[in-house]
PDB file of C-alpha atoms in Angstrom:
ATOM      1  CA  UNK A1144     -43.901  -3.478 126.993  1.00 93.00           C
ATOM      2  CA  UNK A1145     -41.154  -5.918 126.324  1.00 93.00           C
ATOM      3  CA  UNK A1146     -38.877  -3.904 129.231  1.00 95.00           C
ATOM      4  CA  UNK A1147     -41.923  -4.142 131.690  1.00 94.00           C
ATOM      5  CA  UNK A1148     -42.084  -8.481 131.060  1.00 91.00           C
ATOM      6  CA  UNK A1149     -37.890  -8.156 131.251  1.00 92.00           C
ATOM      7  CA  UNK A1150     -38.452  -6.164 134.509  1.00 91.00           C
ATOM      8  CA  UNK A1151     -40.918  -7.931 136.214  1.00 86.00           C
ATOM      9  CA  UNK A1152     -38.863 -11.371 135.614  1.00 81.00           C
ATOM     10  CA  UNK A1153     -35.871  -9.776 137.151  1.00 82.00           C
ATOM     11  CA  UNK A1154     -38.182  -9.200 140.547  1.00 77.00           C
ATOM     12  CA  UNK A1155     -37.917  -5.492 139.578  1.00 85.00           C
ATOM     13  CA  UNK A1156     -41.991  -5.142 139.965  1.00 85.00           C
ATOM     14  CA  UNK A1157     -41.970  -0.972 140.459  1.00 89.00           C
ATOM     15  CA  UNK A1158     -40.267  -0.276 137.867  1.00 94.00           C
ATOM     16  CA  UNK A1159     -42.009  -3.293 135.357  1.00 94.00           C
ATOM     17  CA  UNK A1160     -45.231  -1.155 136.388  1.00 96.00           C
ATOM     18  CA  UNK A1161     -43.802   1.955 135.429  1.00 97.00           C
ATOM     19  CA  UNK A1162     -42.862   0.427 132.097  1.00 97.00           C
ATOM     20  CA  UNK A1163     -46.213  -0.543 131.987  1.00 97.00           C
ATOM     21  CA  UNK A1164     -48.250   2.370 132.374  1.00 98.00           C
ATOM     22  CA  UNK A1165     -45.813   4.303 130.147  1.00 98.00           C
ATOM     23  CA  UNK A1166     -46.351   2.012 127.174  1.00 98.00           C
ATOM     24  CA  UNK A1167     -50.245   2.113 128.132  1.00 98.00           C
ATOM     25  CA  UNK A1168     -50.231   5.821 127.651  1.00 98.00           C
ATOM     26  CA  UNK A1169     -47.691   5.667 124.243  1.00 98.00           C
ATOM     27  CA  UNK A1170     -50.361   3.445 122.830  1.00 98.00           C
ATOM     28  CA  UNK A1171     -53.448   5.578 123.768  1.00 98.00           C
ATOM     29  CA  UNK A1172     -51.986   8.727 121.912  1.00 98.00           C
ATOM     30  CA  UNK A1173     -51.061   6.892 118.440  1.00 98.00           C
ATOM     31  CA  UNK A1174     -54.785   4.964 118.907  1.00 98.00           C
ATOM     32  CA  UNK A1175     -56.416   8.428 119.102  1.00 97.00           C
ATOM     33  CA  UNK A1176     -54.401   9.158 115.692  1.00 97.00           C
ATOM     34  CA  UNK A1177     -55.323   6.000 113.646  1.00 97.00           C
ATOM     35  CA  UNK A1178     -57.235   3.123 114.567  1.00 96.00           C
ATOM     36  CA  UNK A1179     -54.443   0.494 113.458  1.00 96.00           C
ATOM     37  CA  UNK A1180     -53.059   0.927 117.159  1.00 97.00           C
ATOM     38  CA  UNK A1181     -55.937  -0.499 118.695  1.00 98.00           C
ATOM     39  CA  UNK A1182     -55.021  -4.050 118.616  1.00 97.00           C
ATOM     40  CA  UNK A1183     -51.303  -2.929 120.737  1.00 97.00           C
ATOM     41  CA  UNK A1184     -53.221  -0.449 122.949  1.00 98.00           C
ATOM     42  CA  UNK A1185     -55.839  -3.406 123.498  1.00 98.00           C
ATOM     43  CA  UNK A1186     -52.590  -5.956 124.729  1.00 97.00           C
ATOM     44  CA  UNK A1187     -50.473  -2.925 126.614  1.00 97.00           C
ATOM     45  CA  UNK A1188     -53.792  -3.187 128.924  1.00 98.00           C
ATOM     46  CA  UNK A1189     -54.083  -6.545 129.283  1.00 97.00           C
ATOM     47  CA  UNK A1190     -50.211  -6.241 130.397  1.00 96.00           C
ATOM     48  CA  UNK A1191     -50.594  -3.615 132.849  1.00 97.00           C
ATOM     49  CA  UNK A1192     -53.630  -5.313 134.530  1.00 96.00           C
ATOM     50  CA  UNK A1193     -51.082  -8.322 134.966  1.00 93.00           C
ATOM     51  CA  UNK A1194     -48.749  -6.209 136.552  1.00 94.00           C
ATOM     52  CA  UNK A1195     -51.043  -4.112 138.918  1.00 95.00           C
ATOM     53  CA  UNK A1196     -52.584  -7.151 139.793  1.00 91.00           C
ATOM     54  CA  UNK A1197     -49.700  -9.324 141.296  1.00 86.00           C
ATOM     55  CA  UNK A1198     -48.437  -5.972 143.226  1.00 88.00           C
ATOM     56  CA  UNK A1199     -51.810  -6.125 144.479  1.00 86.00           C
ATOM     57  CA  UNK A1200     -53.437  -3.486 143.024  1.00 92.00           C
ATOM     58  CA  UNK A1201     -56.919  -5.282 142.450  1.00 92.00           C
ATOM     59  CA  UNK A1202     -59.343  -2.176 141.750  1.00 94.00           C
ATOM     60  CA  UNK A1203     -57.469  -0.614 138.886  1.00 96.00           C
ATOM     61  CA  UNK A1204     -56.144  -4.043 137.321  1.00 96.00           C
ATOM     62  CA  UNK A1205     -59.953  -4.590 137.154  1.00 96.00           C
ATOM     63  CA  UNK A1206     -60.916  -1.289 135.425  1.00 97.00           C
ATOM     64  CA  UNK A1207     -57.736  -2.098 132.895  1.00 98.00           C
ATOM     65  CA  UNK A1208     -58.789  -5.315 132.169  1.00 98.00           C
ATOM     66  CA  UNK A1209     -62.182  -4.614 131.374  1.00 98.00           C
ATOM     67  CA  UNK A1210     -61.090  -1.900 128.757  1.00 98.00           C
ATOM     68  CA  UNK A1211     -58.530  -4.365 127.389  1.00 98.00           C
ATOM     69  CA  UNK A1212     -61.706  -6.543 126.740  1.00 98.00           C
ATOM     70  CA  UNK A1213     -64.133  -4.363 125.553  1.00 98.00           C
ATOM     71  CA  UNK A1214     -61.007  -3.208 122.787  1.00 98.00           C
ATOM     72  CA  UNK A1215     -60.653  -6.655 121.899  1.00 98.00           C
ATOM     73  CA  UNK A1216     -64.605  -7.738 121.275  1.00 98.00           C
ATOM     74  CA  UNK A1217     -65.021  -4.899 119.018  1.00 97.00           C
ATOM     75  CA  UNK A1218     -61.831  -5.891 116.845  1.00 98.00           C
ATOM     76  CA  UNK A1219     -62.975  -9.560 116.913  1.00 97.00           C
ATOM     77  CA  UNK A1220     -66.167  -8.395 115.744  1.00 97.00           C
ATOM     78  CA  UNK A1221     -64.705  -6.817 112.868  1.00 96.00           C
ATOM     79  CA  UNK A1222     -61.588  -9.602 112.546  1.00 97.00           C
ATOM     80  CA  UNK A1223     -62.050 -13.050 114.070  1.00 96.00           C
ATOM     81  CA  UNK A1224     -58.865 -14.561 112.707  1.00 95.00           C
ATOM     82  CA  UNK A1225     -56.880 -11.426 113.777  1.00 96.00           C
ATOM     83  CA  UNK A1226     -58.382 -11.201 117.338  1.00 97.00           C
ATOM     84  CA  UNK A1227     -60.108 -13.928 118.900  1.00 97.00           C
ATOM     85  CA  UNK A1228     -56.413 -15.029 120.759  1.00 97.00           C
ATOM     86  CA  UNK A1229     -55.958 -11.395 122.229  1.00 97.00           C
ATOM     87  CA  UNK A1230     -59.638 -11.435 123.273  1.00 98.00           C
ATOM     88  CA  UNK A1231     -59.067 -14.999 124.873  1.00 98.00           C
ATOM     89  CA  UNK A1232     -56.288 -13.913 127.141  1.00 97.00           C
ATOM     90  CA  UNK A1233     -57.880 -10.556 128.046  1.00 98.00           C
ATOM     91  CA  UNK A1234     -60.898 -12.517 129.700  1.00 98.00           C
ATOM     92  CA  UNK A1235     -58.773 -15.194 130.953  1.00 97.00           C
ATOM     93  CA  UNK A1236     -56.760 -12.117 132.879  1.00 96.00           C
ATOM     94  CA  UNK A1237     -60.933 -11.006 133.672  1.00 97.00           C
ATOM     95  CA  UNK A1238     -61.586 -14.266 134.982  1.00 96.00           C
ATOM     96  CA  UNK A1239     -58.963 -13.881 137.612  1.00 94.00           C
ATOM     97  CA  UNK A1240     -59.189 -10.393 138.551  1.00 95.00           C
ATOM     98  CA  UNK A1241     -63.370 -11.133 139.029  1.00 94.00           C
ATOM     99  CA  UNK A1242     -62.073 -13.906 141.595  1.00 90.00           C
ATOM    100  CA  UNK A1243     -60.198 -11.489 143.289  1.00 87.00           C
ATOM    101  CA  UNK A1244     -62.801  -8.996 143.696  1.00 85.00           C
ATOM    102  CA  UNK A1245     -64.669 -11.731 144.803  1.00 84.00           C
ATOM    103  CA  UNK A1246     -67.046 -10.798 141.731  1.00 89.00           C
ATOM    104  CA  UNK A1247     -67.861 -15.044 141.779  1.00 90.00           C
ATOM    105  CA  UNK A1248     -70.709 -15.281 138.660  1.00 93.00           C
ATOM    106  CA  UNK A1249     -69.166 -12.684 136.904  1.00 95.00           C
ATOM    107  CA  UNK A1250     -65.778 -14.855 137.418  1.00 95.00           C
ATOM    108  CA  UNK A1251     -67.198 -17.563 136.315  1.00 95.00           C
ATOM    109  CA  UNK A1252     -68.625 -16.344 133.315  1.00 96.00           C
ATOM    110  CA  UNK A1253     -65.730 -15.096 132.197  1.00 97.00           C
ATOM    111  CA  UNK A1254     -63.573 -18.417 132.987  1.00 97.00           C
ATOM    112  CA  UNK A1255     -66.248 -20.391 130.917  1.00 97.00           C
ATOM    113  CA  UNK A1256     -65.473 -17.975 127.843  1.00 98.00           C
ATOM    114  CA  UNK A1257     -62.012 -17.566 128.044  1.00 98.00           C
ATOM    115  CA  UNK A1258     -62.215 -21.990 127.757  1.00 98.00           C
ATOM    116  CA  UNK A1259     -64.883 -21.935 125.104  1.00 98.00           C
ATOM    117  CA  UNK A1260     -62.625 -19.682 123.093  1.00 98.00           C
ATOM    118  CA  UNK A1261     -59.350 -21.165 123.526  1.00 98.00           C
ATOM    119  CA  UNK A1262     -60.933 -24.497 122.730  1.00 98.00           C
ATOM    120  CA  UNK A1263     -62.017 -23.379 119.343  1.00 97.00           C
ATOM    121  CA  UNK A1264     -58.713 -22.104 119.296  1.00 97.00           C
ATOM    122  CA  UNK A1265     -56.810 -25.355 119.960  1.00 97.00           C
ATOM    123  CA  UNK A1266     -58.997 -26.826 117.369  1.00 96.00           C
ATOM    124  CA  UNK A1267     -57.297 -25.294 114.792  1.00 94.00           C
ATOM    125  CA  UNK A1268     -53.508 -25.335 116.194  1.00 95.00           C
ATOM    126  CA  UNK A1269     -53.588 -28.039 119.568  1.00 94.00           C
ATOM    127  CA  UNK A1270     -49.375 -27.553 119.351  1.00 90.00           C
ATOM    128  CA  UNK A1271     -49.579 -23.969 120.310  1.00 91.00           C
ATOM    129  CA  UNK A1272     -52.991 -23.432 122.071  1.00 96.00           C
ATOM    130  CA  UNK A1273     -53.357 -26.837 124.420  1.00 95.00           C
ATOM    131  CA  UNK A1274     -51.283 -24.899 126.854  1.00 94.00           C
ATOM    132  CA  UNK A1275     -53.737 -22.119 126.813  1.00 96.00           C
ATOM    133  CA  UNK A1276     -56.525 -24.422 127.265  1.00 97.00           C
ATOM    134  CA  UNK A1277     -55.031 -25.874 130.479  1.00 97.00           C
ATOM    135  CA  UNK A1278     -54.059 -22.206 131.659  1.00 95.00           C
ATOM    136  CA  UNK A1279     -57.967 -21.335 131.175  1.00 97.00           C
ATOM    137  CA  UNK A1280     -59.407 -24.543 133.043  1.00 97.00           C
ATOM    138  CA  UNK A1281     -57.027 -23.654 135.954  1.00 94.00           C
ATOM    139  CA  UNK A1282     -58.679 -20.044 136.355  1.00 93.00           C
ATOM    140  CA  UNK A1283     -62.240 -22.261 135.700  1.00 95.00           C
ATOM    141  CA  UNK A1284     -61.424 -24.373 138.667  1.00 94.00           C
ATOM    142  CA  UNK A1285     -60.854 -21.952 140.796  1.00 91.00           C
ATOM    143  CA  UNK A1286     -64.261 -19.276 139.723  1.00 91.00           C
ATOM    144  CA  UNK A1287     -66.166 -22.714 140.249  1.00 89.00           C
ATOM    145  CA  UNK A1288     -68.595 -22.798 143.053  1.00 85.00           C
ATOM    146  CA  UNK A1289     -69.323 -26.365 142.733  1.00 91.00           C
ATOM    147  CA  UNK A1290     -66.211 -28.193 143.820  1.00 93.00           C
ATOM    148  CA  UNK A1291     -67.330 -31.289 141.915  1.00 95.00           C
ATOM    149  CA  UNK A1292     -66.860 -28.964 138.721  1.00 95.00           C
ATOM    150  CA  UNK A1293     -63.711 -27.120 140.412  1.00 95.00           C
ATOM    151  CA  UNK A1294     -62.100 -30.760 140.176  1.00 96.00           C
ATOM    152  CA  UNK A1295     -62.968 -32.185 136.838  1.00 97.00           C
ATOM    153  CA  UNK A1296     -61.442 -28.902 135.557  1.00 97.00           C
ATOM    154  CA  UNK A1297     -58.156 -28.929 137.853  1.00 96.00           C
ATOM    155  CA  UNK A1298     -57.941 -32.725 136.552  1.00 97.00           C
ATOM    156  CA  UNK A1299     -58.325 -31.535 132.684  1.00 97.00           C
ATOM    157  CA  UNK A1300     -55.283 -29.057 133.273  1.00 97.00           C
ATOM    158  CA  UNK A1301     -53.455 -31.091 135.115  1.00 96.00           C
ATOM    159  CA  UNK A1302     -53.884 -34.518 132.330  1.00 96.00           C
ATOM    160  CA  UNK A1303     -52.967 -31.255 129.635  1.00 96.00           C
ATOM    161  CA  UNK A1304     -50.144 -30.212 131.191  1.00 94.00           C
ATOM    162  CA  UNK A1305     -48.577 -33.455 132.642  1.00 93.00           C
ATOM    163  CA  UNK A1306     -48.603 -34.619 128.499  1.00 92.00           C
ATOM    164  CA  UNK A1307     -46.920 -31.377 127.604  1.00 91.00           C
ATOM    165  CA  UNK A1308     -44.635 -31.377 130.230  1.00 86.00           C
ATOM    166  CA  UNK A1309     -43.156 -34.497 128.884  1.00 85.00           C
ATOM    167  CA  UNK A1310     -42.019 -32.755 125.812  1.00 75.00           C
ATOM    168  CA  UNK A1311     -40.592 -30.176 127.013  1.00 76.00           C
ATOM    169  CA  UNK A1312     -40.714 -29.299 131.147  1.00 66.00           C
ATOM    170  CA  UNK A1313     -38.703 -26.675 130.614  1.00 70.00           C
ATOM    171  CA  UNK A1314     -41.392 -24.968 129.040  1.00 76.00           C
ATOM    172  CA  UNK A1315     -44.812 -25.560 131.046  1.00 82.00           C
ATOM    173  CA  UNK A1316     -42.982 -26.809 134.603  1.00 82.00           C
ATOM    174  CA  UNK A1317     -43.845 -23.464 136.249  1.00 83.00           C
ATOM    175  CA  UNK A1318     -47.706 -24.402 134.816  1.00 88.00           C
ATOM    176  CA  UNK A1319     -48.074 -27.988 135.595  1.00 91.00           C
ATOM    177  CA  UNK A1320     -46.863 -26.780 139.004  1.00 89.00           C
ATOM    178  CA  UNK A1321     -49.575 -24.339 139.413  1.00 89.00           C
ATOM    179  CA  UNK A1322     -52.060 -26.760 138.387  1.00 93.00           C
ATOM    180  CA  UNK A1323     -51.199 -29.411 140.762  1.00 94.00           C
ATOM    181  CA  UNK A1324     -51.667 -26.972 143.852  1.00 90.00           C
ATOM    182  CA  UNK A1325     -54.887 -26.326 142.131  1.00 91.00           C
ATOM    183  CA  UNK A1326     -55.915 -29.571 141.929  1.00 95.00           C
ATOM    184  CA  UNK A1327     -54.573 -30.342 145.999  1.00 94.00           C
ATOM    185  CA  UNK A1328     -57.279 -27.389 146.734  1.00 91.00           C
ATOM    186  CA  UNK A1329     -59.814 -28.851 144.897  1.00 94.00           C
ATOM    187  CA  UNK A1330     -59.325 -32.420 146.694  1.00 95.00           C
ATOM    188  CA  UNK A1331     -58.795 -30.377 150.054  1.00 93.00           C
ATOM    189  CA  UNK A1332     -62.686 -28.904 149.685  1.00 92.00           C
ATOM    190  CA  UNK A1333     -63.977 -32.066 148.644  1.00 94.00           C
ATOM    191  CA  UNK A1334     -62.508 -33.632 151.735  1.00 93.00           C
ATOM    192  CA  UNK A1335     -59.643 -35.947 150.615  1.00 95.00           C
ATOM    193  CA  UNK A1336     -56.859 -34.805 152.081  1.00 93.00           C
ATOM    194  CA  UNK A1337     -54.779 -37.366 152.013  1.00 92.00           C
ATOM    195  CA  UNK A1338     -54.704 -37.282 148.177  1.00 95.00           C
ATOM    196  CA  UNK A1339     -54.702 -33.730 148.257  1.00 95.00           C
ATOM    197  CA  UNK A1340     -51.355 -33.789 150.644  1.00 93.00           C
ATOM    198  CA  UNK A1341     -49.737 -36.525 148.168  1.00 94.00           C
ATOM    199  CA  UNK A1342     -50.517 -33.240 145.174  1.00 95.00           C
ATOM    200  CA  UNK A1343     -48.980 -31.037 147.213  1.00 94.00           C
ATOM    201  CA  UNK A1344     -45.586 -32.609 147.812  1.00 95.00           C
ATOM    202  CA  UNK A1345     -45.749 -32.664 143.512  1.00 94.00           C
ATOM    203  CA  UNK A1346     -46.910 -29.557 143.441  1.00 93.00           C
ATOM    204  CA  UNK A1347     -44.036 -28.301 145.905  1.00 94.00           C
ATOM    205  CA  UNK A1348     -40.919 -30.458 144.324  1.00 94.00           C
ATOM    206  CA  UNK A1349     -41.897 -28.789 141.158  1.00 90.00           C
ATOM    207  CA  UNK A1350     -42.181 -25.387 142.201  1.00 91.00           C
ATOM    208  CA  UNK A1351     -38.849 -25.832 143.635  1.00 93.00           C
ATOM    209  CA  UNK A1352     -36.863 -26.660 140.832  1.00 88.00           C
ATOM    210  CA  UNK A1353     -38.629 -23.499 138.584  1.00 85.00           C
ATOM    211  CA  UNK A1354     -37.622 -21.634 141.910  1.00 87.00           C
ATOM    212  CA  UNK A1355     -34.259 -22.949 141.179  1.00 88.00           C
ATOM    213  CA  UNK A1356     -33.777 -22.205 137.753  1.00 83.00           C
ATOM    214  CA  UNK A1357     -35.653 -17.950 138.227  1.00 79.00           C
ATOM    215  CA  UNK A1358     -35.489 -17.521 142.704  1.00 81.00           C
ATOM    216  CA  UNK A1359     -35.878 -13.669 142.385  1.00 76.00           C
ATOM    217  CA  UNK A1360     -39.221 -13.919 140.366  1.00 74.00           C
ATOM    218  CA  UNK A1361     -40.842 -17.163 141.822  1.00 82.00           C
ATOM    219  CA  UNK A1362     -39.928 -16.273 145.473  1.00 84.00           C
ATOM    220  CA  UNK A1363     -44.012 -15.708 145.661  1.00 84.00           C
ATOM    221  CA  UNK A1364     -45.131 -19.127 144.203  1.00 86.00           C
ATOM    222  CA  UNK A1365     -42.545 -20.847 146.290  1.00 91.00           C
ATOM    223  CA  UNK A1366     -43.854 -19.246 149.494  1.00 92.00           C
ATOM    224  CA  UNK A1367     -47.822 -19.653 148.152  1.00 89.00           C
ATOM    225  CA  UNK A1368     -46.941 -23.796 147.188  1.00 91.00           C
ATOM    226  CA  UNK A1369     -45.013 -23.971 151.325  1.00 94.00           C
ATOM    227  CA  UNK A1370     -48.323 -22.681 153.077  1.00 93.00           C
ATOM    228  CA  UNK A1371     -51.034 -24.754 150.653  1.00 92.00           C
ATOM    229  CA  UNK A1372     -48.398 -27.862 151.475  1.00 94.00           C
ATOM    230  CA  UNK A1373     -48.691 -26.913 155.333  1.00 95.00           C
ATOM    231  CA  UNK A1374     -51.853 -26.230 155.421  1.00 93.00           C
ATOM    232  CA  UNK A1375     -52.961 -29.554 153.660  1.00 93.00           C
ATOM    233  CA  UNK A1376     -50.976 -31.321 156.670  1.00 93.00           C
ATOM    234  CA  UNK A1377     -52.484 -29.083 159.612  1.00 93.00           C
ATOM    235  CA  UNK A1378     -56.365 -30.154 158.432  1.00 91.00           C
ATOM    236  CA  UNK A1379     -55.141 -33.715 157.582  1.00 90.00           C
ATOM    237  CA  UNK A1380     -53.356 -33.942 160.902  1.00 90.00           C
ATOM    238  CA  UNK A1381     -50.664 -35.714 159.083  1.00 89.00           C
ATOM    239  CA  UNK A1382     -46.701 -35.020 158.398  1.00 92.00           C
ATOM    240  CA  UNK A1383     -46.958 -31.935 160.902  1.00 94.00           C
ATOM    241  CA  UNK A1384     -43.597 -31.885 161.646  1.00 94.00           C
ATOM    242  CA  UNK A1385     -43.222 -31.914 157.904  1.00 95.00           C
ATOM    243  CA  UNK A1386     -45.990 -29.028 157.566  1.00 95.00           C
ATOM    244  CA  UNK A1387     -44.247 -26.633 159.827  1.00 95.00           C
ATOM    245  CA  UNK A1388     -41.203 -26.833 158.361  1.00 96.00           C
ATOM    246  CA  UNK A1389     -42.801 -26.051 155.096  1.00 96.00           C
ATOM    247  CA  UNK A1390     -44.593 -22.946 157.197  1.00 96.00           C
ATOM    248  CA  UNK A1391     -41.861 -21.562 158.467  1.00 96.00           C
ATOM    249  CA  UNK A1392     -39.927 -21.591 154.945  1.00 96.00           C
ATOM    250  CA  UNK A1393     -43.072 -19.445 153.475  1.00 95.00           C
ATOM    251  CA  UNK A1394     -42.880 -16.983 156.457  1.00 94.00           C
ATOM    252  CA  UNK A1395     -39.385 -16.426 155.572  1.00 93.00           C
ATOM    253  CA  UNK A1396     -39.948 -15.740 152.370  1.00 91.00           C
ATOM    254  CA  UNK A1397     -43.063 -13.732 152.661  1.00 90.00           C
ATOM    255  CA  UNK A1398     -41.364 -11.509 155.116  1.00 90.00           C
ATOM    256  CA  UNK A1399     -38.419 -10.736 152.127  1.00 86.00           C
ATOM    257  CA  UNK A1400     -41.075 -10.247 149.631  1.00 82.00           C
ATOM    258  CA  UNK A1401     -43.055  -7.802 152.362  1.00 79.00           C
ATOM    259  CA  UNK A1402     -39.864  -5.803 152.549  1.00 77.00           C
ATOM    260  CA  UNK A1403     -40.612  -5.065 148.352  1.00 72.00           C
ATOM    261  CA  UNK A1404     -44.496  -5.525 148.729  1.00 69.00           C
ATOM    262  CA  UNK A1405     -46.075  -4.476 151.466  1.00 66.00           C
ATOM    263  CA  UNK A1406     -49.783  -4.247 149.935  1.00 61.00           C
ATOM    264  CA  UNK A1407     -49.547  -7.343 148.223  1.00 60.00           C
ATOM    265  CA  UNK A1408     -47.761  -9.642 151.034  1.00 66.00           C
ATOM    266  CA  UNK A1409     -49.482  -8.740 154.392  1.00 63.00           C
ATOM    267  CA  UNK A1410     -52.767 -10.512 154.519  1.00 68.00           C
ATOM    268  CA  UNK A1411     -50.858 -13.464 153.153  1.00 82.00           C
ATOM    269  CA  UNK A1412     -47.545 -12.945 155.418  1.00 86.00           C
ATOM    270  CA  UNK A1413     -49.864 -12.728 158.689  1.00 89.00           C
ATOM    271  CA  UNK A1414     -52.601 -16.060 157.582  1.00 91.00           C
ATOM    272  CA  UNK A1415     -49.294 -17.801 156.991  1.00 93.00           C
ATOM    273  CA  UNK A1416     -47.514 -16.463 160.478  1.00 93.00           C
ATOM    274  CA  UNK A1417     -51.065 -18.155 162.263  1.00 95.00           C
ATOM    275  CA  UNK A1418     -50.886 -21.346 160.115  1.00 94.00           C
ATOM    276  CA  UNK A1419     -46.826 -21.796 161.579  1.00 94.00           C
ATOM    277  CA  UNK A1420     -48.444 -21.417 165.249  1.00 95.00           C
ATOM    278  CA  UNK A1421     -51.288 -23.129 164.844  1.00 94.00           C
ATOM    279  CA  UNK A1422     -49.030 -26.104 163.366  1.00 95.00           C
ATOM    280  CA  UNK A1423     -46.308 -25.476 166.002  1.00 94.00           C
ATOM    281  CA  UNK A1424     -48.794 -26.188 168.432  1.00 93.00           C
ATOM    282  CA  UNK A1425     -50.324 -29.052 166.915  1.00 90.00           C
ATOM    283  CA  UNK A1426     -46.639 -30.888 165.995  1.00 82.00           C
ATOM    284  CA  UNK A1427     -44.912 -32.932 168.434  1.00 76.00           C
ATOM    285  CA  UNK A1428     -41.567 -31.307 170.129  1.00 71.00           C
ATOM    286  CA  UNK A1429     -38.227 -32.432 168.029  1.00 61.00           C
ATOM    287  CA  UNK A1430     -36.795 -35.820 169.181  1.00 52.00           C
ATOM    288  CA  UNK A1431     -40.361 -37.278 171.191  1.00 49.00           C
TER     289      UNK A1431
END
């Protein structure tokens, strides 16, 4: 397990799945001997359904997550104390594979749990489990059909995170960063764009610098934080020289990450390729 996290934040993502699966199948044999493995065989699949989802894998990151949850409700039942923080990440992970399915009440649901629980959980420690909190609202915001809700929770993680990030921004920068292009979205649907393009240039200089510090493993959320910043300026009508620059970066890196990922980058390389055009078209020739 450890090798698969080393692996995977080295931008080696074939063989962090490998790891992955191969500690998922260690920890299924010494479960079927004694019980006391449950709890690692519960967070092995939580891991791999991390893993199989960013490399796009959706279906079986799914089925793994759901087993990883179902492990960890009966050991909460049995040992609250011992197991309600492994059962709070496992339906956080839920939450977001639902939304990629497109599996919206169940997503939902899920999202509203995982924040119920790591609420109770910040309770009792706020130093270690705020973070989580914010990390759960994000996923909340986006399983929200009502983008009055979607905000209110991108504003929560983003007040959460900004406080944090204070402290320590070495720590939750990568987060905050995140939240902020949550938060442009949510100001996007609701129709304020201009406020939603000031979020995104936050949202982008941040995402820079963590792309600065790790470029191999945040090559994705670079590109992802470029097209939500371009396409912020292509509805607004606003900045589009400044919007297809920021398109054109993405499609760069989208096509390296293609080279790696070819199921998970495609869709996203070729909405991204029509976003550069359609803002190319829209942005006045250099020097008029």
């Amino acid at each position: 397990m450890g090798l698969a996290t080393a692996l995977w934040g080295l931008g080696r993502p074939q063989e962090a799945l490998a790891m992955a699966r191969e500690s998922v199948g260690l920890y299924r044999r010494l479960a079927r001997r004694d019980a006391a493995y449950r709890p690692q065989l519960a967070n092995a699949l939580n891991l791999l359904g991390v893993v199989l989802s960013r490399l796009g894998l959706h279906a079986e990151a799914l089925k793994v997550t759901k087993e990883s949850v179902a492990l960890y409700r009966r050991l909460t039942s049995a040992d609250p104390a011992a197991h309600t923080l492994g059962l709070a990440q496992a339906v956080n992970n839920l939450a977001r594979r639902r939304s990629v399915r497109d599996h919206r009440r169940r997503a939902l649901r899920s999202a509203r749990e995982a924040v119920t629980l790591y609420r109770q959980l910040a309770r009792d420690n706020p130093a270690v489990h705020r973070r989580d909190v914010a990390m759960a609202l994000g996923n909340l915001a986006r399983a929200h059909s009502s983008r009055a809700a979607s905000l209110a929770a991108a504003q929560e993680s983003v007040a959460i995170l900004r406080d944090l990030d204070q402290g320590d921004p070495r720590v939750h920068g990568a987060l905050l960063a995140d939240a902020l292009s949550l938060l442009a979205a949510a100001l996007a649907d609701l129709g304020r764009l201009r406020e939603a393009a000031e979020v995104t240039t936050q949202a982008l200089a941040m995402m820079r610098e963590q792309a600065a510090i790790n470029p191999v493993a945040r090559r994705g959320d670079l590109a992802l934080a470029l097209a939500f910043h371009a396409r912020v300026r292509a509805e607004a009508g606003t900045d589009l020289a400044e919007g297809l620059a920021a398109a054109t970066e993405a499609v760069g890196l989208m096509r390296e990450l293609e080279a790696e990922l070819p199921q998970m980058c495609a869709s996203s390389l070729a909405e991204v390729r029509a976003l550069e055009d359609r803002l190319r078209a829209l942005a006045p020739p250099a020097g008029a």
